[in-house]
Amino acid sequence: MTTKTKRIVALLLAAVMLVTVFAGCNKKPNTDTTGETNANTPTFKGEIVIGTTGPLTGSAASYGNSVKNGAQIAVDEINAAGGVNGYKLVYLFEDDEASGDKAKTAYDKLMDKGMQIFLGAVTSGASISLNDAIKEDGILQLTPSASQLEAVSVNKNAFRLCFTDPIQGQAMAEYAYNTLKLTKAAILFNQDDSYSTGIKEAFEARFKELGGKISVATSFVEDAQDFSSQLTRIAASDAEFIFMPIYNDKVAQIALGANEKGIKLPMLGCDGWDGVLGKYLKTDEEKKLVEGAIYLTPFLATDPDERIQNFVKKYKEAYDAEPDQFAADGYDGIYVIKAALEKMGLDSEEIDNEKLVQAMIGLEYDGLTGKMKFDENGEPNKSFKYAKIENGTYVAITQ
């Protein structure tokens, strides 16, 4: 190769390297995978990155997938309408398997990808494990479904969309005693789950305060598959009902076990029950096992409200499934963030974290999961709904 030829090759290589360097200097990655634009595609000023950690695998996977799916529908709607003040929302999700340690890794991955607002974590334990990191980073945290008090109470930049555990426990105690006129309770709870123990403690205290009796309180461990001993204790007691502040997979297992033992006591629960029909109790015979059960919830897919039915239709079309409360939480979470960004006056890709957090305080939003107004403690101050399982479906209880 001649010297002249070598120089030409060197110049060409240098030119290629310069093009590569400048192409890689974009502030945020290009998320357009189509490579095409058309007249109906909005032109955005920039991007705002929202991230979530939650379980996509493991025993709690249904909750993470629901939040992810509901949030994505909201993001798509907002972007199709031009974004937030002309800025496109980018939504990222990392699996944490509902584990505190894995949540830390998932959160770090999201921060490395440019996350600016955290819609998470989905579960309480995972959310609590991130308290220090969220405080240090200073970004807005809005958890859609972490109900334990410590998930938001320790950080001024943390908010939640759901009910807290104590509020749920107190509300169900009052409903059982005052509305249903039940005075003797059996409690069956998961001793390894902070959601379950937190609600149990609040229910027990309030029910006793009202004049009720806890006939028996019995627990199981996280990986339990056999509930015979607990159900035997309940059957031998004078309890008038079973209160089960647990998640839907365990509800289904216990309902099957109670049926085998001939236990016909009414069942009461909280928002973790949502999704038990269809996901775990699928046949008509299985659904009869929880006939008449009542649980507290912020959302019902059977609600005739037009907005809810539009969401249900979109969700079914996209995911071939009926949305549960967690999907609605994810959807509302994105729209609450949109409202906060607008209240703050979004005018740049660079978010002023302190201003965004201040915009959340006093923010009012009427969503799929009800009307809410966020206070300085990060709580949404939402009203309750109660659902009853009748003829294999969820029915709203009018009070």
CSV table of C-alpha atoms in Angstrom, one decimal:
chain,number,residue,atom,x,y,z
A,1,MET,CA,0.0,0.0,0.0
A,2,THR,CA,1.4,3.4,-1.0
A,3,THR,CA,1.8,6.3,1.4
A,4,LYS,CA,-0.8,8.2,-0.4
A,5,THR,CA,-3.2,5.3,-0.2
A,6,LYS,CA,-2.5,4.9,3.5
A,7,ARG,CA,-3.3,8.6,4.1
A,8,ILE,CA,-6.6,8.2,2.2
A,9,VAL,CA,-7.6,5.1,4.3
A,10,ALA,CA,-6.6,6.9,7.5
A,11,LEU,CA,-8.8,9.9,6.6
A,12,LEU,CA,-11.7,7.7,5.8
A,13,LEU,CA,-11.4,5.9,9.1
A,14,ALA,CA,-11.2,9.2,11.0
A,15,ALA,CA,-14.3,10.4,9.2
A,16,VAL,CA,-16.2,7.3,10.2
A,17,MET,CA,-15.1,7.6,13.8
A,18,LEU,CA,-16.3,11.2,13.9
A,19,VAL,CA,-19.7,10.3,12.6
A,20,THR,CA,-20.0,7.6,15.2
A,21,VAL,CA,-18.9,9.9,18.0
A,22,PHE,CA,-21.4,12.6,17.1
A,23,ALA,CA,-24.2,10.1,16.6
A,24,GLY,CA,-23.5,8.8,20.1
A,25,CYS,CA,-23.7,12.2,21.7
A,26,ASN,CA,-27.4,12.5,21.9
A,27,LYS,CA,-28.6,13.2,25.4
A,28,LYS,CA,-31.1,10.4,25.5
A,29,PRO,CA,-31.3,7.2,23.4
A,30,ASN,CA,-33.6,7.1,20.4
A,31,THR,CA,-36.6,5.0,21.3
A,32,ASP,CA,-38.2,5.0,17.9
A,33,THR,CA,-37.8,1.4,16.6
A,34,THR,CA,-39.9,1.9,13.4
A,35,GLY,CA,-37.4,4.1,11.5
A,36,GLU,CA,-40.4,5.8,9.9
A,37,THR,CA,-42.5,8.9,10.6
A,38,ASN,CA,-45.8,9.9,9.2
A,39,ALA,CA,-48.1,12.9,9.3
A,40,ASN,CA,-49.9,11.5,12.4
A,41,THR,CA,-46.8,11.0,14.4
A,42,PRO,CA,-46.3,13.9,17.0
A,43,THR,CA,-43.1,15.8,17.0
A,44,PHE,CA,-41.7,16.0,20.5
A,45,LYS,CA,-39.4,18.6,22.1
A,46,GLY,CA,-37.6,15.9,24.1
A,47,GLU,CA,-38.2,12.9,26.5
A,48,ILE,CA,-39.1,12.4,30.1
A,49,VAL,CA,-38.1,8.9,31.4
A,50,ILE,CA,-40.3,7.2,34.0
A,51,GLY,CA,-39.3,3.8,35.5
A,52,THR,CA,-40.8,1.1,37.6
A,53,THR,CA,-39.4,-1.9,39.5
A,54,GLY,CA,-41.8,-4.7,40.3
A,55,PRO,CA,-42.2,-8.5,40.0
A,56,LEU,CA,-42.6,-9.8,36.5
A,57,THR,CA,-41.6,-13.3,37.7
A,58,GLY,CA,-42.1,-15.2,40.9
A,59,SER,CA,-45.2,-15.6,43.1
A,60,ALA,CA,-46.1,-11.9,42.9
A,61,ALA,CA,-45.7,-11.6,39.1
A,62,SER,CA,-49.3,-10.9,38.4
A,63,TYR,CA,-49.1,-7.6,40.3
A,64,GLY,CA,-46.0,-6.3,38.5
A,65,ASN,CA,-47.3,-7.3,35.1
A,66,SER,CA,-50.6,-5.6,35.8
A,67,VAL,CA,-48.9,-2.3,36.9
A,68,LYS,CA,-46.6,-2.4,33.9
A,69,ASN,CA,-49.5,-3.0,31.4
A,70,GLY,CA,-51.8,-0.4,32.9
A,71,ALA,CA,-49.0,2.2,32.9
A,72,GLN,CA,-48.0,1.5,29.3
A,73,ILE,CA,-51.6,2.1,28.2
A,74,ALA,CA,-51.5,5.5,29.9
A,75,VAL,CA,-48.1,6.4,28.4
A,76,ASP,CA,-49.3,5.4,24.9
A,77,GLU,CA,-52.4,7.6,25.3
A,78,ILE,CA,-50.5,10.6,26.5
A,79,ASN,CA,-47.9,10.3,23.7
A,80,ALA,CA,-50.5,9.9,21.0
A,81,ALA,CA,-52.1,13.1,22.2
A,82,GLY,CA,-48.8,15.0,22.0
A,83,GLY,CA,-47.1,14.1,25.3
A,84,VAL,CA,-46.8,16.4,28.3
A,85,ASN,CA,-46.3,20.0,27.2
A,86,GLY,CA,-44.8,18.6,24.0
A,87,TYR,CA,-42.4,16.1,25.8
A,88,LYS,CA,-42.6,12.4,25.1
A,89,LEU,CA,-42.9,10.0,28.0
A,90,VAL,CA,-40.6,7.0,27.9
A,91,TYR,CA,-41.6,4.1,30.2
A,92,LEU,CA,-39.1,1.5,31.5
A,93,PHE,CA,-39.7,-1.5,33.7
A,94,GLU,CA,-37.2,-3.8,35.5
A,95,ASP,CA,-38.1,-7.1,37.2
A,96,ASP,CA,-37.3,-7.2,41.0
A,97,GLU,CA,-39.2,-10.4,41.8
A,98,ALA,CA,-40.7,-8.6,44.9
A,99,SER,CA,-37.2,-8.9,46.5
A,100,GLY,CA,-35.5,-6.0,48.3
A,101,ASP,CA,-32.0,-7.0,47.1
A,102,LYS,CA,-33.1,-7.4,43.5
A,103,ALA,CA,-35.1,-4.2,43.7
A,104,LYS,CA,-31.9,-2.3,44.4
A,105,THR,CA,-30.2,-3.8,41.3
A,106,ALA,CA,-33.3,-3.1,39.2
A,107,TYR,CA,-33.5,0.5,40.5
A,108,ASP,CA,-29.8,1.1,39.7
A,109,LYS,CA,-30.4,-0.2,36.1
A,110,LEU,CA,-33.2,2.2,35.7
A,111,MET,CA,-31.0,5.1,36.9
A,112,ASP,CA,-28.3,4.1,34.5
A,113,LYS,CA,-30.8,4.3,31.7
A,114,GLY,CA,-31.7,7.9,32.6
A,115,MET,CA,-34.8,7.4,34.8
A,116,GLN,CA,-36.1,10.8,36.1
A,117,ILE,CA,-39.3,9.8,37.9
A,118,PHE,CA,-39.9,6.5,39.8
A,119,LEU,CA,-43.3,4.9,39.6
A,120,GLY,CA,-42.5,2.2,42.1
A,121,ALA,CA,-41.8,-0.1,43.6
A,122,VAL,CA,-44.8,-2.3,43.2
A,123,THR,CA,-44.5,-4.1,46.5
A,124,SER,CA,-43.8,-2.8,50.0
A,125,GLY,CA,-40.7,-4.7,50.9
A,126,ALA,CA,-39.0,-3.8,47.6
A,127,SER,CA,-40.1,-0.2,48.0
A,128,ILE,CA,-38.7,0.1,51.6
A,129,SER,CA,-35.4,-1.4,50.5
A,130,LEU,CA,-35.0,1.6,48.1
A,131,ASN,CA,-35.7,4.4,50.7
A,132,ASP,CA,-32.0,5.4,51.0
A,133,ALA,CA,-31.3,5.5,47.3
A,134,ILE,CA,-34.5,7.4,46.6
A,135,LYS,CA,-33.7,10.0,49.3
A,136,GLU,CA,-30.1,10.4,47.9
A,137,ASP,CA,-31.2,10.7,44.3
A,138,GLY,CA,-34.0,13.1,45.2
A,139,ILE,CA,-36.3,12.1,42.3
A,140,LEU,CA,-40.0,11.9,42.7
A,141,GLN,CA,-41.3,8.5,43.9
A,142,LEU,CA,-44.9,7.6,43.4
A,143,THR,CA,-45.5,4.0,44.3
A,144,PRO,CA,-48.7,2.6,42.8
A,145,SER,CA,-49.3,-0.2,45.3
A,146,ALA,CA,-46.7,-0.3,48.2
A,147,SER,CA,-49.1,0.0,51.1
A,148,GLN,CA,-46.8,-0.4,54.2
A,149,LEU,CA,-46.4,2.9,56.0
A,150,GLU,CA,-42.6,2.9,55.8
A,151,ALA,CA,-42.7,2.8,52.0
A,152,VAL,CA,-43.2,6.5,51.8
A,153,SER,CA,-43.2,7.9,55.4
A,154,VAL,CA,-39.5,8.3,55.6
A,155,ASN,CA,-38.9,10.4,52.5
A,156,LYS,CA,-40.3,13.8,51.6
A,157,ASN,CA,-40.0,13.0,47.9
A,158,ALA,CA,-42.1,9.8,48.2
A,159,PHE,CA,-45.9,9.5,47.6
A,160,ARG,CA,-48.3,6.6,47.2
A,161,LEU,CA,-51.4,6.0,45.1
A,162,CYS,CA,-52.9,3.1,47.2
A,163,PHE,CA,-54.4,2.7,50.7
A,164,THR,CA,-52.0,2.1,53.6
A,165,ASP,CA,-52.1,-1.2,55.5
A,166,PRO,CA,-53.4,0.4,58.8
A,167,ILE,CA,-56.2,2.2,56.9
A,168,GLN,CA,-57.3,-1.0,55.2
A,169,GLY,CA,-57.3,-3.0,58.5
A,170,GLN,CA,-59.3,-0.4,60.3
A,171,ALA,CA,-61.8,0.0,57.5
A,172,MET,CA,-62.5,-3.7,57.3
A,173,ALA,CA,-62.9,-4.0,61.0
A,174,GLU,CA,-65.5,-1.2,61.0
A,175,TYR,CA,-67.3,-2.7,58.0
A,176,ALA,CA,-67.4,-6.2,59.6
A,177,TYR,CA,-68.6,-4.9,63.0
A,178,ASN,CA,-70.8,-1.9,62.1
A,179,THR,CA,-72.2,-2.9,58.7
A,180,LEU,CA,-72.3,-6.7,58.7
A,181,LYS,CA,-72.9,-6.9,62.5
A,182,LEU,CA,-70.3,-9.6,62.9
A,183,THR,CA,-68.7,-9.8,66.4
A,184,LYS,CA,-66.4,-12.9,66.3
A,185,ALA,CA,-63.5,-13.1,63.9
A,186,ALA,CA,-61.0,-15.6,62.8
A,187,ILE,CA,-57.9,-14.1,61.2
A,188,LEU,CA,-55.7,-16.1,58.8
A,189,PHE,CA,-52.6,-14.2,57.7
A,190,ASN,CA,-49.1,-14.6,56.1
A,191,GLN,CA,-46.5,-14.1,58.9
A,192,ASP,CA,-43.7,-13.5,56.3
A,193,ASP,CA,-45.5,-10.7,54.5
A,194,SER,CA,-45.5,-7.2,55.9
A,195,TYR,CA,-48.6,-6.3,53.9
A,196,SER,CA,-50.5,-9.1,55.6
A,197,THR,CA,-49.1,-8.6,59.2
A,198,GLY,CA,-49.7,-4.8,58.9
A,199,ILE,CA,-53.3,-5.1,58.0
A,200,LYS,CA,-53.9,-7.9,60.5
A,201,GLU,CA,-52.6,-5.8,63.4
A,202,ALA,CA,-54.7,-2.8,62.5
A,203,PHE,CA,-57.8,-5.0,62.0
A,204,GLU,CA,-57.3,-6.8,65.3
A,205,ALA,CA,-56.8,-3.6,67.3
A,206,ARG,CA,-59.8,-1.8,65.8
A,207,PHE,CA,-62.2,-4.8,66.0
A,208,LYS,CA,-61.4,-5.3,69.7
A,209,GLU,CA,-61.8,-1.5,70.2
A,210,LEU,CA,-65.3,-1.7,68.7
A,211,GLY,CA,-66.3,-4.6,71.0
A,212,GLY,CA,-65.5,-7.5,68.8
A,213,LYS,CA,-63.7,-10.8,69.7
A,214,ILE,CA,-60.8,-12.4,67.9
A,215,SER,CA,-61.8,-16.0,68.3
A,216,VAL,CA,-58.6,-17.3,66.7
A,217,ALA,CA,-55.6,-15.7,64.8
A,218,THR,CA,-53.5,-18.2,62.9
A,219,SER,CA,-50.7,-17.7,60.4
A,220,PHE,CA,-48.8,-19.5,57.7
A,221,VAL,CA,-45.3,-19.0,56.1
A,222,GLU,CA,-44.8,-17.6,52.6
A,223,ASP,CA,-44.2,-20.9,50.8
A,224,ALA,CA,-47.0,-22.8,52.5
A,225,GLN,CA,-49.1,-25.1,50.4
A,226,ASP,CA,-51.1,-26.9,53.1
A,227,PHE,CA,-53.4,-24.9,55.3
A,228,SER,CA,-55.1,-27.9,57.1
A,229,SER,CA,-53.9,-27.1,60.6
A,230,GLN,CA,-54.9,-23.4,60.4
A,231,LEU,CA,-58.3,-24.3,59.0
A,232,THR,CA,-58.9,-27.0,61.6
A,233,ARG,CA,-58.3,-24.4,64.4
A,234,ILE,CA,-60.7,-22.0,62.7
A,235,ALA,CA,-63.4,-24.7,62.3
A,236,ALA,CA,-63.1,-25.5,66.0
A,237,SER,CA,-63.6,-21.9,67.1
A,238,ASP,CA,-66.8,-19.9,67.5
A,239,ALA,CA,-65.8,-17.4,64.7
A,240,GLU,CA,-68.5,-16.0,62.6
A,241,PHE,CA,-66.2,-15.1,59.6
A,242,ILE,CA,-62.7,-15.4,58.4
A,243,PHE,CA,-60.7,-12.3,57.7
A,244,MET,CA,-57.8,-13.0,55.3
A,245,PRO,CA,-55.5,-9.9,54.6
A,246,ILE,CA,-53.5,-11.9,52.0
A,247,TYR,CA,-52.8,-11.9,48.3
A,248,ASN,CA,-55.0,-13.6,45.7
A,249,ASP,CA,-52.9,-16.8,45.1
A,250,LYS,CA,-53.2,-17.8,48.8
A,251,VAL,CA,-56.9,-16.8,48.9
A,252,ALA,CA,-57.5,-19.4,46.2
A,253,GLN,CA,-55.5,-22.1,47.9
A,254,ILE,CA,-57.2,-21.5,51.3
A,255,ALA,CA,-60.7,-21.5,49.6
A,256,LEU,CA,-60.0,-24.9,48.1
A,257,GLY,CA,-58.8,-26.2,51.5
A,258,ALA,CA,-61.8,-24.7,53.4
A,259,ASN,CA,-64.1,-26.4,50.9
A,260,GLU,CA,-62.4,-29.8,51.6
A,261,LYS,CA,-63.0,-29.4,55.3
A,262,GLY,CA,-66.6,-28.2,54.8
A,263,ILE,CA,-66.0,-24.8,56.3
A,264,LYS,CA,-68.7,-22.4,55.1
A,265,LEU,CA,-67.8,-19.2,57.0
A,266,PRO,CA,-68.1,-15.9,55.2
A,267,MET,CA,-64.7,-14.6,54.0
A,268,LEU,CA,-63.5,-10.9,54.1
A,269,GLY,CA,-60.3,-9.5,52.7
A,270,CYS,CA,-58.5,-6.4,51.3
A,271,ASP,CA,-57.2,-5.1,48.0
A,272,GLY,CA,-54.7,-8.0,47.6
A,273,TRP,CA,-57.7,-10.2,46.8
A,274,ASP,CA,-58.3,-8.5,43.5
A,275,GLY,CA,-57.7,-10.9,40.6
A,276,VAL,CA,-58.5,-14.1,42.5
A,277,LEU,CA,-61.3,-14.8,40.0
A,278,GLY,CA,-60.0,-15.8,36.6
A,279,LYS,CA,-56.3,-15.9,37.6
A,280,TYR,CA,-56.5,-18.5,40.3
A,281,LEU,CA,-60.2,-19.6,40.6
A,282,LYS,CA,-61.1,-20.2,37.0
A,283,THR,CA,-64.0,-22.6,36.7
A,284,ASP,CA,-67.5,-21.9,37.8
A,285,GLU,CA,-67.2,-24.6,40.5
A,286,GLU,CA,-64.0,-23.0,41.8
A,287,LYS,CA,-65.5,-19.5,41.8
A,288,LYS,CA,-68.3,-20.8,44.0
A,289,LEU,CA,-65.8,-21.4,46.8
A,290,VAL,CA,-65.6,-17.6,47.4
A,291,GLU,CA,-69.2,-16.8,46.8
A,292,GLY,CA,-70.4,-14.0,49.0
A,293,ALA,CA,-66.8,-12.9,50.0
A,294,ILE,CA,-66.4,-9.2,50.5
A,295,TYR,CA,-63.1,-7.2,50.1
A,296,LEU,CA,-62.0,-3.6,50.1
A,297,THR,CA,-60.7,-2.2,46.8
A,298,PRO,CA,-60.3,1.1,44.9
A,299,PHE,CA,-61.2,-0.4,41.5
A,300,LEU,CA,-63.7,-2.7,39.9
A,301,ALA,CA,-63.5,-3.7,36.2
A,302,THR,CA,-67.3,-4.3,36.3
A,303,ASP,CA,-68.0,-0.6,37.3
A,304,PRO,CA,-70.2,0.9,34.5
A,305,ASP,CA,-68.3,4.2,34.6
A,306,GLU,CA,-67.4,5.2,31.0
A,307,ARG,CA,-63.8,5.9,31.7
A,308,ILE,CA,-63.4,2.5,33.5
A,309,GLN,CA,-65.1,0.6,30.7
A,310,ASN,CA,-62.9,2.4,28.1
A,311,PHE,CA,-59.8,1.3,30.0
A,312,VAL,CA,-61.1,-2.3,30.4
A,313,LYS,CA,-61.7,-2.4,26.6
A,314,LYS,CA,-58.2,-1.2,25.8
A,315,TYR,CA,-56.6,-3.5,28.3
A,316,LYS,CA,-58.5,-6.6,27.0
A,317,GLU,CA,-57.6,-5.7,23.4
A,318,ALA,CA,-53.9,-5.2,24.3
A,319,TYR,CA,-53.4,-8.1,26.8
A,320,ASP,CA,-56.3,-10.5,26.3
A,321,ALA,CA,-57.2,-10.2,30.0
A,322,GLU,CA,-59.4,-8.2,32.4
A,323,PRO,CA,-57.5,-5.5,34.3
A,324,ASP,CA,-57.3,-5.6,38.1
A,325,GLN,CA,-56.7,-2.9,40.7
A,326,PHE,CA,-53.0,-3.0,40.1
A,327,ALA,CA,-53.4,-2.3,36.4
A,328,ALA,CA,-55.6,0.7,37.3
A,329,ASP,CA,-53.0,1.8,39.8
A,330,GLY,CA,-50.3,1.8,37.1
A,331,TYR,CA,-52.6,3.7,34.7
A,332,ASP,CA,-53.5,6.3,37.3
A,333,GLY,CA,-49.9,6.6,38.4
A,334,ILE,CA,-48.8,7.8,35.0
A,335,TYR,CA,-51.6,10.4,34.8
A,336,VAL,CA,-50.9,11.7,38.3
A,337,ILE,CA,-47.2,12.2,37.2
A,338,LYS,CA,-48.5,14.0,34.0
A,339,ALA,CA,-50.7,16.3,36.2
A,340,ALA,CA,-47.7,17.0,38.5
A,341,LEU,CA,-45.4,17.8,35.5
A,342,GLU,CA,-48.1,20.2,34.1
A,343,LYS,CA,-48.6,21.8,37.5
A,344,MET,CA,-44.8,22.3,37.8
A,345,GLY,CA,-44.7,23.8,34.3
A,346,LEU,CA,-42.6,21.3,32.4
A,347,ASP,CA,-40.5,23.2,29.8
A,348,SER,CA,-37.3,21.2,29.6
A,349,GLU,CA,-36.0,17.6,29.6
A,350,GLU,CA,-34.2,18.6,32.8
A,351,ILE,CA,-36.6,18.2,35.7
A,352,ASP,CA,-36.3,20.3,38.8
A,353,ASN,CA,-36.9,17.5,41.4
A,354,GLU,CA,-37.8,19.9,44.3
A,355,LYS,CA,-40.4,21.7,42.2
A,356,LEU,CA,-41.9,18.5,41.0
A,357,VAL,CA,-42.2,17.2,44.5
A,358,GLN,CA,-43.8,20.4,45.6
A,359,ALA,CA,-46.3,20.1,42.7
A,360,MET,CA,-47.5,16.8,44.1
A,361,ILE,CA,-48.5,18.3,47.5
A,362,GLY,CA,-52.1,19.4,47.2
A,363,LEU,CA,-52.5,17.8,43.8
A,364,GLU,CA,-56.0,16.6,43.1
A,365,TYR,CA,-56.8,13.9,40.6
A,366,ASP,CA,-59.9,12.0,39.7
A,367,GLY,CA,-58.9,8.6,38.3
A,368,LEU,CA,-59.9,5.0,37.7
A,369,THR,CA,-59.2,4.3,41.4
A,370,GLY,CA,-61.2,7.2,42.7
A,371,LYS,CA,-60.7,10.8,43.7
A,372,MET,CA,-57.5,11.6,45.5
A,373,LYS,CA,-55.7,14.6,47.0
A,374,PHE,CA,-52.0,14.2,47.9
A,375,ASP,CA,-50.8,15.6,51.2
A,376,GLU,CA,-47.4,16.6,52.5
A,377,ASN,CA,-47.0,13.1,54.0
A,378,GLY,CA,-47.4,11.5,50.5
A,379,GLU,CA,-50.8,10.0,51.1
A,380,PRO,CA,-53.6,10.2,48.5
A,381,ASN,CA,-56.6,10.4,50.9
A,382,LYS,CA,-58.9,8.2,48.8
A,383,SER,CA,-62.3,6.9,49.6
A,384,PHE,CA,-63.0,3.1,49.8
A,385,LYS,CA,-65.1,0.8,47.6
A,386,TYR,CA,-66.3,-2.6,48.7
A,387,ALA,CA,-66.8,-5.5,46.4
A,388,LYS,CA,-68.8,-8.7,46.8
A,389,ILE,CA,-68.3,-11.9,44.8
A,390,GLU,CA,-71.6,-12.9,43.4
A,391,ASN,CA,-72.2,-15.6,40.7
A,392,GLY,CA,-68.6,-15.7,39.8
A,393,THR,CA,-68.0,-12.0,39.3
A,394,TYR,CA,-67.2,-8.8,41.3
A,395,VAL,CA,-70.1,-6.6,42.2
A,396,ALA,CA,-69.8,-3.2,43.8
A,397,ILE,CA,-71.5,-2.8,47.2
A,398,THR,CA,-73.5,0.4,47.4
A,399,GLN,CA,-73.7,1.9,50.8
